[in-house]
C-alpha atoms as one frame of an Amber mdcrd trajectory, in Angstrom:
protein
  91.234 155.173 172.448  94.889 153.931 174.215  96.410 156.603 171.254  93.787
 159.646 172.876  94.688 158.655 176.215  98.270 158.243 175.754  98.204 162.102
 173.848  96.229 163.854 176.754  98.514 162.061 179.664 101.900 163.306 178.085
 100.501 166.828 177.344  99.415 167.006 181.308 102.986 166.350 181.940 104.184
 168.867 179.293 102.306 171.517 180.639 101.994 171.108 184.065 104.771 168.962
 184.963 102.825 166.406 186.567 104.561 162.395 186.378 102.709 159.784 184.248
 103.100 156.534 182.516 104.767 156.984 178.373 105.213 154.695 176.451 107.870
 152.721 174.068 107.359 151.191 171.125 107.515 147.459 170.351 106.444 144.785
 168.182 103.499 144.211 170.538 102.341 147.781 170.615 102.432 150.612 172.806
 104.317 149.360 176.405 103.727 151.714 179.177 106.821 152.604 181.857 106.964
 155.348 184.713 108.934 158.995 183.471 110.865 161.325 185.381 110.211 165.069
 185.507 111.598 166.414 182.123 114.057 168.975 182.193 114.639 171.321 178.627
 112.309 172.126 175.881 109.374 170.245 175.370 109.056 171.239 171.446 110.995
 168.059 170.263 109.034 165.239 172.230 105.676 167.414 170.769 107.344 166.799
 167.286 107.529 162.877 167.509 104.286 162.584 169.303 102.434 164.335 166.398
 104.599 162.004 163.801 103.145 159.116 165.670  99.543 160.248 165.730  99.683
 160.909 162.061 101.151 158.265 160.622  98.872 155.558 160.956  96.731 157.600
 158.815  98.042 156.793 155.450 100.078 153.599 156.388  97.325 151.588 157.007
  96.141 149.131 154.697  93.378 146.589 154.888  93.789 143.263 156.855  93.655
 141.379 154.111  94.499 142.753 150.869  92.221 142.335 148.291  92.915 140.601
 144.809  92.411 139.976 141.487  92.534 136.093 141.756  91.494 132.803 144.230
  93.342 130.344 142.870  93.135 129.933 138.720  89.577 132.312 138.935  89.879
 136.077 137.869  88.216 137.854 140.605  86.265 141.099 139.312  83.766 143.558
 140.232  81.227 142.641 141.853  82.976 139.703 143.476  85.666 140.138 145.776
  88.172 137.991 147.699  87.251 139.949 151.151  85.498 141.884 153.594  86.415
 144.774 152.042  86.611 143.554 148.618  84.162 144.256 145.571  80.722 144.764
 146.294  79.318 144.643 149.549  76.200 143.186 148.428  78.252 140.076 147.531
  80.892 140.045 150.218  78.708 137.984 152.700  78.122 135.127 149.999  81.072
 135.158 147.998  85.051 135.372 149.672  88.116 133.091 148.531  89.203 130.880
 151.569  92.370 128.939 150.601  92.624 129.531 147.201  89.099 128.668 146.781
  86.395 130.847 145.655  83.463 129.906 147.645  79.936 130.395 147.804  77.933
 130.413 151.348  73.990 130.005 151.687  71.955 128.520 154.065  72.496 124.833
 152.938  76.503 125.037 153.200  79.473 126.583 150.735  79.451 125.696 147.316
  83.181 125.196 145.034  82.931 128.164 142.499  84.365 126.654 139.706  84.010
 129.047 136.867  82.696 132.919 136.291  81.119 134.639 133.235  81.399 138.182
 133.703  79.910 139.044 130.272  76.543 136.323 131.196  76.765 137.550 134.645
  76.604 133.323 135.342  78.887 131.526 138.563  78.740 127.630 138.249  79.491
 125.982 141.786  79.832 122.644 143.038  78.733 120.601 145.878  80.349 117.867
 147.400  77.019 115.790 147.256  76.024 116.493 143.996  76.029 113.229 141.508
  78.140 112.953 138.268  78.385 109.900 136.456  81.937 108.919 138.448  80.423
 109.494 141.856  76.351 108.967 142.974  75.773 109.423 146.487  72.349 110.574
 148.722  72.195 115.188 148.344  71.088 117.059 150.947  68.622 119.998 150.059
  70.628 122.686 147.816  69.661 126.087 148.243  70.330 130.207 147.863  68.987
 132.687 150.433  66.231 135.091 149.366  68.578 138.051 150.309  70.818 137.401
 147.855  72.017 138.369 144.303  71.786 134.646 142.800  69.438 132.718 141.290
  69.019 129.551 139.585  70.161 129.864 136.225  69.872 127.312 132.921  70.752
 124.557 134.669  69.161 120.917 134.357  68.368 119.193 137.060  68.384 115.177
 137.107  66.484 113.610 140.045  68.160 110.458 140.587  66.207 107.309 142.548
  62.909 108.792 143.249  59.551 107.293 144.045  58.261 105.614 140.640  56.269
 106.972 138.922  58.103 110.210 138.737  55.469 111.227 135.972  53.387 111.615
 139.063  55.524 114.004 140.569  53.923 117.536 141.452  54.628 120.893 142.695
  51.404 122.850 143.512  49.272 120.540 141.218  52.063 121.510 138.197  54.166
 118.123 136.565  57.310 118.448 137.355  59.543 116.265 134.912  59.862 117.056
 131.401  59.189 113.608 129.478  60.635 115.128 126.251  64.470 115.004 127.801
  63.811 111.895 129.551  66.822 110.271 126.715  68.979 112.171 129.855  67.979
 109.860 132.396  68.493 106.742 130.376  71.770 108.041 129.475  72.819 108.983
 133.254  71.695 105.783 134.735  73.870 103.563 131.859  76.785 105.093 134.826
  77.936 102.072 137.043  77.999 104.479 140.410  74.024 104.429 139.982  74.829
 101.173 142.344  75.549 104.148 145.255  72.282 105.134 145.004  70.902 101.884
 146.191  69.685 100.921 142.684  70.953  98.162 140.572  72.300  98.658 136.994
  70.378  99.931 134.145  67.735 100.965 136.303  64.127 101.846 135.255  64.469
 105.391 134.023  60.714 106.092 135.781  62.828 106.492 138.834  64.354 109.222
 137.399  63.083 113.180 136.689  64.421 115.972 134.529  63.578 118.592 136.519
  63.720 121.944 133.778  63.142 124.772 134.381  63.713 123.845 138.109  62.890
 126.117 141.042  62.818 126.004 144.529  60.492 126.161 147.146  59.683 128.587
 149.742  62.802 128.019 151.719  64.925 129.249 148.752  65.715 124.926 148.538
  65.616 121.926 146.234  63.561 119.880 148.320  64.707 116.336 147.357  62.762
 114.619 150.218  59.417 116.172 149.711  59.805 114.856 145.855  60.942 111.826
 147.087  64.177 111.655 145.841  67.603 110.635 147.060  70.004 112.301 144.782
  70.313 114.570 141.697  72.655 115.623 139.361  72.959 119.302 137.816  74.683
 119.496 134.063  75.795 122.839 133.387  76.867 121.831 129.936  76.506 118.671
 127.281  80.083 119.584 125.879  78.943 118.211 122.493  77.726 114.877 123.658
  74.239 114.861 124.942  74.200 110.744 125.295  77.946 110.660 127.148  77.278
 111.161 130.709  81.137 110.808 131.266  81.953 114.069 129.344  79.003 116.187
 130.335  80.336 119.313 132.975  78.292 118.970 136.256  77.878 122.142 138.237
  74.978 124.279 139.162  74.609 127.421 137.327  73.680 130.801 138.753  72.643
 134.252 136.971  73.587 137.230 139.961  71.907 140.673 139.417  74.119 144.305
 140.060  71.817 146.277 142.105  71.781 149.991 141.489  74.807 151.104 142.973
  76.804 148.293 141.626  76.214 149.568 137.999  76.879 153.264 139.395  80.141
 151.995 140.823  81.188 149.608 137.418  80.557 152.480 135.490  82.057 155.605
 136.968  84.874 153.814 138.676  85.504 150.686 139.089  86.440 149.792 135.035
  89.074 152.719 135.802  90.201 151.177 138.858  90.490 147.403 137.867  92.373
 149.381 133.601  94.934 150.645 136.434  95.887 147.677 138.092  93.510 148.506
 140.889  90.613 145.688 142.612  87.580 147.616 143.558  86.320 147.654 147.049
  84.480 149.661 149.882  85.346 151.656 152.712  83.247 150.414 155.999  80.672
 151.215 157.392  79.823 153.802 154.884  80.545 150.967 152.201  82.059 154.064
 149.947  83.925 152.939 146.940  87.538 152.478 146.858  90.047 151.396 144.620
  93.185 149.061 146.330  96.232 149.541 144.861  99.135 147.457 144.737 101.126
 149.669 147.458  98.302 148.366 149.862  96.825 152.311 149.835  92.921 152.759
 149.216  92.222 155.606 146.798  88.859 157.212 145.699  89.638 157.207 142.108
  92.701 154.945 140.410  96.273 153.667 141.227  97.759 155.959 137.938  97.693
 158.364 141.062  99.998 158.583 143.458  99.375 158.375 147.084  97.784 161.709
 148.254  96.896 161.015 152.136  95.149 164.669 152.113  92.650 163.474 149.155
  92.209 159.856 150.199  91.610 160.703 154.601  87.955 160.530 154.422  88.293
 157.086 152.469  90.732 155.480 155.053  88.928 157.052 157.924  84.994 155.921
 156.659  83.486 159.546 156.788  83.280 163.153 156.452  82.466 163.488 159.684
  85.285 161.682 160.951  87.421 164.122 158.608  86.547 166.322 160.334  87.051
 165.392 164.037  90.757 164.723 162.615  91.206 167.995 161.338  90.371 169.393
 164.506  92.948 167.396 166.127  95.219 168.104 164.178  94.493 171.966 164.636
  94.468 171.592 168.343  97.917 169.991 168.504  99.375 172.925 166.336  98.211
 175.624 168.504  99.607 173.711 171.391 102.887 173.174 169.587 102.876 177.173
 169.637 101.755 178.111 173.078 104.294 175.803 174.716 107.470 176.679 172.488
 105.913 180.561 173.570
């Protein structure tokens, strides 16, 4: 709005040769000063004023510029490091803070530690989560109902519950599987099991493997309503299904593409990311984009150069917006005309 105002003050004073307030440039901004009367041709001060309006249009770049790594992690499609960046269906769970690729639900953010883009999998991890190093009480884990995740084949260990866990119900259904019950003797052989206010080589009938686990109507892992202080979530044996010390902890999670995300993988955003490019979207329309390493958005790949005229209604959000700009644009080049008449 201070660029509109600025435009239609200075064109007053070209055409009617009223005083106002211009402007100079600095590296805060636009700084506003009193002007004298001009004397001469107008056509030259028209000139810059037009360079300035345009320019903006296909220098800016996004706030933040989206890439194709947090950290050690390759960042694809649909994740994205962002606003802005990959899919917005994602953006509000998944961003990269500090080198981190992080996952936010209702519970808290979750470490993502590792992606599969061909199992469509994420594993995170929590800071309260148990490993056989480090036992301590877990608040509830959970994913929102809104989102693309959900659990995946992960196995849950419920550590220090309420003996008998054979007791232990959801909705009249058993919940621990006794055949895998060799995992909680092998878990609890882990000195930290100390943390969790048992003593060592505790009765394994205070412990539950909870698989296939699933979470209640919150969208949680309800440890107090099971009576539980802790848990543990392997995302992988590593070849040793009795050594607690080499099994990977983390909590596994399969994420869907809705509709448009395949549209966009498949049309574009493969061609964008073979370029060099990180796929993105344009807001509020949420368009697709594809950033370049010049910090330009284009519609299609970076093997093209910047083209401001093809790639406006991208930077700008909409056709309709296009349009406003054309006419402008069209209105400052008939003025340009009358005045130099």
């Amino acid at each position: 709005m201070k660029r509109f105002s600025f435009l239609l003050s200075l064109l007053a004073y070209l055409l009617y040769g009223e005083k106002l307030s211009g402007i100079s440039l600095s590296s805060e901004g636009v700084v506003y000063q009193k002007l004298k009367p001009m004397d001469g041709h107008p056509l030259p001060i028209i000139i810059l004023l037009i360079t300035l309006f345009i320019t903006p249009l296909h220098n800016s770049a996004p706030d933040t510029a989206c890439r194709s790594t947090c950290g050690s992690i390759q960042v694809k499609y649909p994740f994205g490091t962002g606003y802005g960046c990959g899919s917005p269906r994602f953006q509000p769970y998944v961003t990269c803070n500090s080198d981190q690729l992080m996952l936010t639900t209702h519970t808290g953010s979750y470490l993502i530690t590792s992606v599969s883009y061909k199992d469509s999998t994420v594993t995170t991890t929590t800071p309260y989560m148990s490993t056989c190093n480090s036992m301590q009480p877990s608040p509830n884990l959970g994913l929102d109902w809104t989102s693309p995740f959900q659990l995946g084949p992960s196995i849950f260990l419920l550590l220090s519950c309420t003996p008998p866990t054979s007791s232990l119900t959801i909705k009249g259904s058993p919940v621990c599987d006794p055949s895998s019950s060799y995992l909680c003797a092998s878990i609890y052989t882990c000195p930290s099991v100390v943390s969790l206010g048992l003593p060592l080589f505790p009765p394994t009938n205070t412990c539950c493997v909870y698989s296939p686990a699933n979470f209640n109507s919150k969208g949680e892992l309800d440890l107090r309503a099971m009576k539980c202080i802790g848990y543990a979530s392997i995302a992988s044996f590593q070849d040793s299904p009795t050594d607690p010390s080499k099994w990977q902890y983390g909590v596994k999670l399969k994420y869907t593409n809705g509709a448009f995300d395949d549209y966009d993988m498949n049309n574009k955003c493969n061609t964008c990311e073979d370029s060099g490019g990180v796929c993105g979207y344009s807001p509020p329309s949420n368009s697709f984009v594809c950033t370049c390493n010049n910090g330009f958005n284009t519609s299609t790949d970076c093997h093209n150069n910047y083209n401001p005229i093809q790639d406006y209604e991208d930077l700008i959000g909409s056709s309709t917006s296009l349009t406003t700009w054309k006419i402008w644009l069209g209105l400052l080049a008939d003025l340009i005309f009358c005045i130099a008449a």
